[in-house]
Amino acid sequence: MAGKQTGGGSILLKILIAVLIVVLYFAVEIPSRQWEQQEADQILARKRLTNLNTATLQYLFFNRKFPDTFEDLKASLDTCRLHVPPLHFIADQKQMNPDAARDSILISAEDTMRVEAFTIQGGGRGLSPEGMERYHTRIWAKMKPQYDALGTDTLHLWSDSEIKAWPREYGEMDFSLWASSPSRFERYFTPGDSAYVEVTRHSFALPFETIFTCPSTGKPFEMQHVAKYSYSGEYLFELEGEEGESVSTVARQQAFFEAARTQVANGIAERFQALTDSAKAAGNAQFQVPEAEKNKIVVEEVSTWLAKMEPGQKLAHSSERSHTARADSASFYTADRFVEDTLFPEATLGSRARQHESLMALPAVSQLVSALRVGSELDSVRIDTVGTALYSPIEGDEVYMEGFMRIFEVDPPENHGYIYNGTTSWE
């Protein structure tokens, strides 16, 4: 009886071990497959985003504006054709020894993006264009499938001796060739044909109709316009004025001191130059005015000028700046508070901040600032579309598995990256 009980326990233990092995397999293998799929989806999504960015630039080329929707982009580019010239060769002479009759050239193409490989055909001996029997080698390009409608020049090499041509193999994407002969050879080109090629075949590495959707979710990529916001405006300060607001913020005080500094800019420059000239005369050719000395001079010149201000005297300070951001956030970037803070920002570090601190520490200057009034005139914000922002829709609820296999499901990636005004997030 005891032996049977032990045997039964052993069978159960083996079954349990087998089950655990199966579970362990699923726990390792299934998530691994999902991670591999996620990585493949990410690579494909980024290729599609890159092609989509190219599509928006092609749309801009033909329409002089950026597309509002993907439907606009598709409708435009599906009807566009490009007049594309044939692929031209470059044959650079690399060796010519006057004492030894040997010729060598490096052969490449102006636009290797279209080239899949170079084709070399040695035709033995034949009659050259001069009617002389010589060795003859022809070289042309095999084009990538999306460019197969284009022509390619054919390079003809003629020599009194045998010609050898072989790939340079400088790198994975290098299609250049070396050609060499013990005798010198002549070069002739037979021109290829130009062609009118559909933009959707010529410009994109992926099939055009597939580049608009996220491979993980099947949802369309998101496209937003990128805008350049141009700001301009002016502060008008008045001593003991009856209108306007008090100059109580640090940003406004710094703007006032900046306006005063422009009034004494020549005097500041002359003092800087005098220090430099004196140092150079003493033999210090590399002298530069120390930062602390610069700040001291500025504070002295500005405070001296401010001491001469009279009631009712006005001082203006204007500014122009720009900011690039998504166009769908225009309400934020055109708000008066944002515009003013952009045109007249507060400096917390650097010379401007240190000079402000030193000036406000002077009782006479502090008292003058408290008597100032300021009004602002902010021009309307100019908004120009300068690009597009492309995003891949990852929402966090993507499902990879079904049924009980959901227990082995891994979390989706946070995103596939984005292209913002031509700049990729993954490079």
C-alpha positions as a Python dict, from the first residue, in 0.01 Angstrom:
ca = {
    (1, 'M'): (0, 0, 0),
    (2, 'A'): (278, 237, 97),
    (3, 'G'): (452, 173, -236),
    (4, 'K'): (135, 256, -430),
    (5, 'Q'): (85, 581, -233),
    (6, 'T'): (445, 679, -302),
    (7, 'G'): (399, 598, -672),
    (8, 'G'): (80, 807, -685),
    (9, 'G'): (256, 1099, -520),
    (10, 'S'): (542, 1068, -765),
    (11, 'I'): (301, 1084, -1062),
    (12, 'L'): (130, 1392, -923),
    (13, 'L'): (467, 1554, -865),
    (14, 'K'): (571, 1481, -1224),
    (15, 'I'): (244, 1624, -1355),
    (16, 'L'): (292, 1935, -1142),
    (17, 'I'): (649, 1975, -1271),
    (18, 'A'): (526, 1932, -1630),
    (19, 'V'): (256, 2195, -1575),
    (20, 'L'): (506, 2435, -1422),
    (21, 'I'): (741, 2381, -1716),
    (22, 'V'): (458, 2463, -1958),
    (23, 'V'): (363, 2772, -1757),
    (24, 'L'): (728, 2878, -1743),
    (25, 'Y'): (754, 2833, -2120),
    (26, 'F'): (449, 3050, -2180),
    (27, 'A'): (569, 3305, -1925),
    (28, 'V'): (901, 3343, -2109),
    (29, 'E'): (816, 3272, -2472),
    (30, 'I'): (486, 3460, -2513),
    (31, 'P'): (605, 3795, -2367),
    (32, 'S'): (924, 3759, -2573),
    (33, 'R'): (718, 3726, -2890),
    (34, 'Q'): (516, 4034, -2795),
    (35, 'W'): (830, 4238, -2728),
    (36, 'E'): (967, 4131, -3066),
    (37, 'Q'): (638, 4234, -3229),
    (38, 'Q'): (642, 4566, -3046),
    (39, 'E'): (997, 4633, -3164),
    (40, 'A'): (902, 4547, -3523),
    (41, 'D'): (595, 4772, -3496),
    (42, 'Q'): (809, 5056, -3363),
    (43, 'I'): (1059, 5025, -3648),
    (44, 'L'): (777, 5018, -3904),
    (45, 'A'): (594, 5308, -3736),
    (46, 'R'): (906, 5523, -3750),
    (47, 'K'): (961, 5438, -4117),
    (48, 'R'): (602, 5534, -4188),
    (49, 'L'): (635, 5859, -3992),
    (50, 'T'): (951, 5942, -4185),
    (51, 'N'): (776, 5879, -4516),
    (52, 'L'): (477, 6081, -4397),
    (53, 'N'): (705, 6373, -4312),
    (54, 'T'): (846, 6351, -4665),
    (55, 'A'): (489, 6354, -4796),
    (56, 'T'): (410, 6680, -4615),
    (57, 'L'): (722, 6840, -4766),
    (58, 'Q'): (623, 6718, -5112),
    (59, 'Y'): (277, 6867, -5058),
    (60, 'L'): (442, 7196, -4960),
    (61, 'F'): (651, 7185, -5279),
    (62, 'F'): (346, 7152, -5504),
    (63, 'N'): (94, 7363, -5309),
    (64, 'R'): (309, 7624, -5126),
    (65, 'K'): (136, 7542, -4799),
    (66, 'F'): (121, 7253, -4553),
    (67, 'P'): (-172, 7008, -4571),
    (68, 'D'): (-463, 7056, -4333),
    (69, 'T'): (-560, 6687, -4330),
    (70, 'F'): (-429, 6354, -4455),
    (71, 'E'): (-715, 6353, -4705),
    (72, 'D'): (-580, 6677, -4856),
    (73, 'L'): (-234, 6526, -4873),
    (74, 'K'): (-352, 6207, -5042),
    (75, 'A'): (-571, 6388, -5293),
    (76, 'S'): (-283, 6616, -5393),
    (77, 'L'): (6, 6372, -5417),
    (78, 'D'): (-195, 6101, -5592),
    (79, 'T'): (-218, 6334, -5893),
    (80, 'C'): (136, 6477, -5894),
    (81, 'R'): (413, 6373, -6129),
    (82, 'L'): (780, 6471, -6124),
    (83, 'H'): (1005, 6525, -6422),
    (84, 'V'): (1310, 6332, -6305),
    (85, 'P'): (1642, 6343, -6493),
    (86, 'P'): (1840, 6025, -6557),
    (87, 'L'): (2099, 5909, -6309),
    (88, 'H'): (2435, 6063, -6392),
    (89, 'F'): (2774, 5907, -6329),
    (90, 'I'): (3085, 6065, -6186),
    (91, 'A'): (3417, 5924, -6303),
    (92, 'D'): (3707, 6085, -6117),
    (93, 'Q'): (4062, 6025, -6231),
    (94, 'K'): (4258, 5901, -5929),
    (95, 'Q'): (4599, 5803, -6068),
    (96, 'M'): (4802, 5917, -6365),
    (97, 'N'): (5171, 5835, -6353),
    (98, 'P'): (5358, 6003, -6640),
    (99, 'D'): (5632, 5739, -6614),
    (100, 'A'): (5395, 5443, -6633),
    (101, 'A'): (5105, 5412, -6873),
    (102, 'R'): (4836, 5313, -6626),
    (103, 'D'): (4495, 5467, -6565),
    (104, 'S'): (4265, 5436, -6264),
    (105, 'I'): (3930, 5604, -6189),
    (106, 'L'): (3667, 5601, -5915),
    (107, 'I'): (3313, 5566, -6046),
    (108, 'S'): (3010, 5682, -5848),
    (109, 'A'): (2673, 5847, -5907),
    (110, 'E'): (2532, 6188, -5820),
    (111, 'D'): (2235, 6034, -5640),
    (112, 'T'): (2304, 5693, -5488),
    (113, 'M'): (1962, 5688, -5316),
    (114, 'R'): (1813, 5553, -5639),
    (115, 'V'): (2083, 5291, -5701),
    (116, 'E'): (2040, 4929, -5604),
    (117, 'A'): (2373, 4823, -5756),
    (118, 'F'): (2607, 4897, -6043),
    (119, 'T'): (2624, 4656, -6336),
    (120, 'I'): (2958, 4589, -6505),
    (121, 'Q'): (2978, 4430, -6846),
    (122, 'G'): (3309, 4364, -7017),
    (123, 'G'): (3247, 4340, -7388),
    (124, 'G'): (3588, 4220, -7499),
    (125, 'R'): (3737, 4406, -7791),
    (126, 'G'): (3544, 4628, -8029),
    (127, 'L'): (3562, 4936, -8242),
    (128, 'S'): (3586, 5255, -8036),
    (129, 'P'): (3421, 5583, -8149),
    (130, 'E'): (3750, 5668, -8320),
    (131, 'G'): (3723, 5348, -8524),
    (132, 'M'): (4011, 5176, -8339),
    (133, 'E'): (3985, 4823, -8201),
    (134, 'R'): (4016, 4841, -7820),
    (135, 'Y'): (3899, 4673, -7505),
    (136, 'H'): (3549, 4790, -7409),
    (137, 'T'): (3372, 4786, -7070),
    (138, 'R'): (3023, 4924, -7001),
    (139, 'I'): (2892, 5029, -6658),
    (140, 'W'): (2536, 5133, -6568),
    (141, 'A'): (2310, 5132, -6263),
    (142, 'K'): (2037, 4893, -6168),
    (143, 'M'): (1768, 5110, -6013),
    (144, 'K'): (1561, 5040, -5704),
    (145, 'P'): (1204, 4924, -5785),
    (146, 'Q'): (1039, 5262, -5717),
    (147, 'Y'): (1279, 5427, -5965),
    (148, 'D'): (1277, 5165, -6240),
    (149, 'A'): (1104, 5404, -6479),
    (150, 'L'): (1409, 5632, -6479),
    (151, 'G'): (1690, 5611, -6725),
    (152, 'T'): (2055, 5577, -6630),
    (153, 'D'): (2364, 5696, -6811),
    (154, 'T'): (2592, 5424, -6944),
    (155, 'L'): (2965, 5475, -6896),
    (156, 'H'): (3182, 5333, -7176),
    (157, 'L'): (3551, 5272, -7105),
    (158, 'W'): (3791, 5201, -7393),
    (159, 'S'): (4156, 5100, -7353),
    (160, 'D'): (4439, 4937, -7545),
    (161, 'S'): (4477, 4691, -7254),
    (162, 'E'): (4230, 4487, -7053),
    (163, 'I'): (4008, 4688, -6816),
    (164, 'K'): (3923, 4565, -6469),
    (165, 'A'): (3631, 4705, -6265),
    (166, 'W'): (3529, 4601, -5915),
    (167, 'P'): (3324, 4734, -5620),
    (168, 'R'): (3511, 4965, -5381),
    (169, 'E'): (3313, 4824, -5080),
    (170, 'Y'): (3385, 5127, -4866),
    (171, 'G'): (3073, 5063, -4660),
    (172, 'E'): (2737, 4886, -4662),
    (173, 'M'): (2570, 5161, -4868),
    (174, 'D'): (2867, 5231, -5098),
    (175, 'F'): (2801, 5147, -5463),
    (176, 'S'): (3119, 5303, -5599),
    (177, 'L'): (3347, 5115, -5835),
    (178, 'W'): (3716, 5116, -5914),
    (179, 'A'): (3822, 5076, -6275),
    (180, 'S'): (4179, 5028, -6385),
    (181, 'S'): (4383, 4945, -6691),
    (182, 'P'): (4756, 4906, -6762),
    (183, 'S'): (4701, 5147, -7051),
    (184, 'R'): (4516, 5470, -7048),
    (185, 'F'): (4152, 5462, -7142),
    (186, 'E'): (3899, 5699, -7288),
    (187, 'R'): (3559, 5763, -7130),
    (188, 'Y'): (3230, 5816, -7311),
    (189, 'F'): (2878, 5850, -7178),
    (190, 'T'): (2560, 5734, -7343),
    (191, 'P'): (2288, 5949, -7183),
    (192, 'G'): (1986, 5788, -7022),
    (193, 'D'): (1627, 5905, -7055),
    (194, 'S'): (1443, 6138, -6822),
    (195, 'A'): (1096, 6035, -6710),
    (196, 'Y'): (774, 6166, -6560),
    (197, 'V'): (729, 5964, -6242),
    (198, 'E'): (441, 5958, -5996),
    (199, 'V'): (540, 6127, -5671),
    (200, 'T'): (392, 5838, -5474),
    (201, 'R'): (634, 5599, -5643),
    (202, 'H'): (937, 5823, -5658),
    (203, 'S'): (951, 5987, -5313),
    (204, 'F'): (858, 5718, -5063),
    (205, 'A'): (1044, 5407, -4952),
    (206, 'L'): (717, 5240, -4842),
    (207, 'P'): (394, 5194, -5042),
    (208, 'F'): (219, 5532, -5026),
    (209, 'E'): (-118, 5398, -4915),
    (210, 'T'): (32, 5228, -4606),
    (211, 'I'): (212, 5523, -4445),
    (212, 'F'): (-85, 5687, -4275),
    (213, 'T'): (-164, 5438, -3996),
    (214, 'C'): (3, 5307, -3681),
    (215, 'P'): (99, 4938, -3727),
    (216, 'S'): (18, 4852, -3363),
    (217, 'T'): (-329, 5007, -3345),
    (218, 'G'): (-438, 5049, -3704),
    (219, 'K'): (-534, 5406, -3616),
    (220, 'P'): (-430, 5707, -3826),
    (221, 'F'): (-122, 5897, -3722),
    (222, 'E'): (-189, 6238, -3571),
    (223, 'M'): (-85, 6549, -3763),
    (224, 'Q'): (-74, 6902, -3626),
    (225, 'H'): (58, 7222, -3777),
    (226, 'V'): (368, 7379, -3623),
    (227, 'A'): (351, 7759, -3613),
    (228, 'K'): (598, 8040, -3567),
    (229, 'Y'): (453, 8300, -3332),
    (230, 'S'): (609, 8643, -3389),
    (231, 'Y'): (577, 8901, -3112),
    (232, 'S'): (652, 9273, -3095),
    (233, 'G'): (566, 9532, -2837),
    (234, 'E'): (680, 9829, -2633),
    (235, 'Y'): (694, 9951, -2274),
    (236, 'L'): (657, 10327, -2221),
    (237, 'F'): (792, 10442, -1885),
    (238, 'E'): (709, 10786, -1741),
    (239, 'L'): (849, 10941, -1424),
    (240, 'E'): (563, 11049, -1195),
    (241, 'G'): (314, 10987, -1473),
    (242, 'E'): (-61, 10997, -1414),
    (243, 'E'): (-150, 10690, -1623),
    (244, 'G'): (-22, 10334, -1642),
    (245, 'E'): (78, 10078, -1384),
    (246, 'S'): (350, 10075, -1123),
    (247, 'V'): (689, 9926, -1212),
    (248, 'S'): (671, 9668, -936),
    (249, 'T'): (774, 9347, -1109),
    (250, 'V'): (1137, 9250, -1158),
    (251, 'A'): (1081, 9199, -1533),
    (252, 'R'): (952, 9556, -1576),
    (253, 'Q'): (1231, 9701, -1363),
    (254, 'Q'): (1491, 9517, -1571),
    (255, 'A'): (1324, 9643, -1892),
    (256, 'F'): (1343, 9999, -1757),
    (257, 'F'): (1713, 9965, -1675),
    (258, 'E'): (1770, 9816, -2021),
    (259, 'A'): (1606, 10123, -2175),
    (260, 'A'): (1826, 10350, -1962),
    (261, 'R'): (2136, 10156, -2059),
    (262, 'T'): (2076, 10229, -2428),
    (263, 'Q'): (2096, 10598, -2342),
    (264, 'V'): (2449, 10559, -2208),
    (265, 'A'): (2569, 10282, -2443),
    (266, 'N'): (2840, 10500, -2597),
    (267, 'G'): (2980, 10601, -2258),
    (268, 'I'): (2989, 10237, -2144),
    (269, 'A'): (3167, 10131, -2463),
    (270, 'E'): (3426, 10407, -2426),
    (271, 'R'): (3510, 10301, -2071),
    (272, 'F'): (3542, 9936, -2177),
    (273, 'Q'): (3773, 10040, -2462),
    (274, 'A'): (3986, 10259, -2235),
    (275, 'L'): (4047, 9965, -1999),
    (276, 'T'): (4135, 9739, -2290),
    (277, 'D'): (4373, 9988, -2448),
    (278, 'S'): (4547, 10050, -2115),
    (279, 'A'): (4598, 9677, -2057),
    (280, 'K'): (4734, 9621, -2406),
    (281, 'A'): (4972, 9915, -2368),
    (282, 'A'): (5102, 9745, -2053),
    (283, 'G'): (5173, 9428, -2255),
    (284, 'N'): (4856, 9225, -2192),
    (285, 'A'): (4745, 9156, -2550),
    (286, 'Q'): (4479, 8904, -2440),
    (287, 'F'): (4307, 9133, -2190),
    (288, 'Q'): (3929, 9125, -2157),
    (289, 'V'): (3731, 9344, -1920),
    (290, 'P'): (3631, 9126, -1621),
    (291, 'E'): (3259, 9062, -1577),
    (292, 'A'): (3251, 9227, -1235),
    (293, 'E'): (3418, 9539, -1375),
    (294, 'K'): (3169, 9549, -1664),
    (295, 'N'): (2876, 9534, -1421),
    (296, 'K'): (3030, 9808, -1207),
    (297, 'I'): (3071, 10040, -1507),
    (298, 'V'): (2716, 9977, -1629),
    (299, 'V'): (2568, 10046, -1284),
    (300, 'E'): (2767, 10368, -1251),
    (301, 'E'): (2673, 10498, -1595),
    (302, 'V'): (2304, 10405, -1566),
    (303, 'S'): (2261, 10543, -1213),
    (304, 'T'): (2429, 10870, -1316),
    (305, 'W'): (2190, 10907, -1609),
    (306, 'L'): (1885, 10820, -1396),
    (307, 'A'): (1977, 11090, -1146),
    (308, 'K'): (1912, 11347, -1422),
    (309, 'M'): (1559, 11229, -1504),
    (310, 'E'): (1286, 11487, -1450),
    (311, 'P'): (914, 11446, -1371),
    (312, 'G'): (714, 11375, -1685),
    (313, 'Q'): (1017, 11244, -1873),
    (314, 'K'): (939, 10931, -2081),
    (315, 'L'): (1158, 10637, -2174),
    (316, 'A'): (1060, 10363, -2422),
    (317, 'H'): (1181, 10005, -2449),
    (318, 'S'): (1073, 9785, -2742),
    (319, 'S'): (1127, 9415, -2807),
    (320, 'E'): (1074, 9159, -3084),
    (321, 'R'): (1084, 8784, -3032),
    (322, 'S'): (946, 8465, -3180),
    (323, 'H'): (843, 8124, -3053),
    (324, 'T'): (773, 7797, -3235),
    (325, 'A'): (496, 7567, -3110),
    (326, 'R'): (196, 7370, -3229),
    (327, 'A'): (-72, 7578, -3398),
    (328, 'D'): (-355, 7409, -3207),
    (329, 'S'): (-223, 7581, -2891),
    (330, 'A'): (-265, 7931, -3039),
    (331, 'S'): (-500, 8048, -2763),
    (332, 'F'): (-223, 7990, -2507),
    (333, 'Y'): (62, 8142, -2709),
    (334, 'T'): (-134, 8454, -2806),
    (335, 'A'): (-264, 8543, -2459),
    (336, 'D'): (-153, 8894, -2350),
    (337, 'R'): (20, 8762, -2037),
    (338, 'F'): (224, 8512, -2238),
    (339, 'V'): (311, 8773, -2501),
    (340, 'E'): (432, 9023, -2240),
    (341, 'D'): (635, 8761, -2053),
    (342, 'T'): (793, 8651, -2382),
    (343, 'L'): (883, 9002, -2495),
    (344, 'F'): (1005, 9119, -2155),
    (345, 'P'): (1125, 8812, -1960),
    (346, 'E'): (1271, 8829, -1612),
    (347, 'A'): (1643, 8749, -1592),
    (348, 'T'): (1733, 8549, -1280),
    (349, 'L'): (2094, 8478, -1375),
    (350, 'G'): (2370, 8658, -1561),
    (351, 'S'): (2483, 9020, -1591),
    (352, 'R'): (2135, 9162, -1636),
    (353, 'A'): (2016, 9013, -1307),
    (354, 'R'): (2329, 9124, -1120),
    (355, 'Q'): (2309, 9478, -1256),
    (356, 'H'): (1941, 9498, -1157),
    (357, 'E'): (2023, 9388, -803),
    (358, 'S'): (2302, 9647, -772),
    (359, 'L'): (2088, 9932, -908),
    (360, 'M'): (1790, 9854, -686),
    (361, 'A'): (2025, 9854, -385),
    (362, 'L'): (2088, 10225, -445),
    (363, 'P'): (1829, 10426, -246),
    (364, 'A'): (1802, 10703, -507),
    (365, 'V'): (1739, 10452, -788),
    (366, 'S'): (1492, 10249, -583),
    (367, 'Q'): (1299, 10566, -499),
    (368, 'L'): (1293, 10672, -866),
    (369, 'V'): (1163, 10332, -977),
    (370, 'S'): (880, 10351, -724),
    (371, 'A'): (771, 10681, -885),
    (372, 'L'): (756, 10534, -1235),
    (373, 'R'): (441, 10443, -1430),
    (374, 'V'): (445, 10211, -1729),
    (375, 'G'): (208, 10141, -2015),
    (376, 'S'): (242, 9858, -2266),
    (377, 'E'): (152, 9835, -2633),
    (378, 'L'): (150, 9476, -2761),
    (379, 'D'): (109, 9424, -3135),
    (380, 'S'): (-112, 9148, -3269),
    (381, 'V'): (71, 8816, -3274),
    (382, 'R'): (167, 8702, -3622),
    (383, 'I'): (117, 8329, -3679),
    (384, 'D'): (290, 8153, -3970),
    (385, 'T'): (271, 7780, -4033),
    (386, 'V'): (628, 7651, -4066),
    (387, 'G'): (591, 7273, -4044),
    (388, 'T'): (400, 6976, -3914),
    (389, 'A'): (412, 6757, -3604),
    (390, 'L'): (345, 6385, -3657),
    (391, 'Y'): (260, 6147, -3374),
    (392, 'S'): (187, 5775, -3344),
    (393, 'P'): (-132, 5695, -3148),
    (394, 'I'): (-45, 5469, -2853),
    (395, 'E'): (-322, 5491, -2593),
    (396, 'G'): (-222, 5218, -2348),
    (397, 'D'): (-512, 4978, -2412),
    (398, 'E'): (-370, 4787, -2706),
    (399, 'V'): (-447, 4412, -2691),
    (400, 'Y'): (-199, 4153, -2818),
    (401, 'M'): (-349, 3831, -2675),
    (402, 'E'): (-694, 3672, -2644),
    (403, 'G'): (-866, 3452, -2386),
    (404, 'F'): (-664, 3300, -2103),
    (405, 'M'): (-346, 3407, -2286),
    (406, 'R'): (-417, 3761, -2165),
    (407, 'I'): (-243, 3669, -1839),
    (408, 'F'): (84, 3665, -2038),
    (409, 'E'): (21, 4002, -2207),
    (410, 'V'): (286, 4271, -2169),
    (411, 'D'): (231, 4645, -2149),
    (412, 'P'): (235, 4839, -2475),
    (413, 'P'): (512, 5092, -2541),
    (414, 'E'): (453, 5449, -2427),
    (415, 'N'): (492, 5573, -2784),
    (416, 'H'): (666, 5510, -3114),
    (417, 'G'): (822, 5853, -3119),
    (418, 'Y'): (730, 6160, -3320),
    (419, 'I'): (857, 6399, -3585),
    (420, 'Y'): (831, 6763, -3484),
    (421, 'N'): (892, 7016, -3761),
    (422, 'G'): (1130, 6776, -3936),
    (423, 'T'): (1318, 6667, -3620),
    (424, 'T'): (1276, 6305, -3512),
    (425, 'S'): (1249, 6215, -3145),
    (426, 'W'): (1455, 5898, -3185),
    (427, 'E'): (1774, 6046, -3332),
}
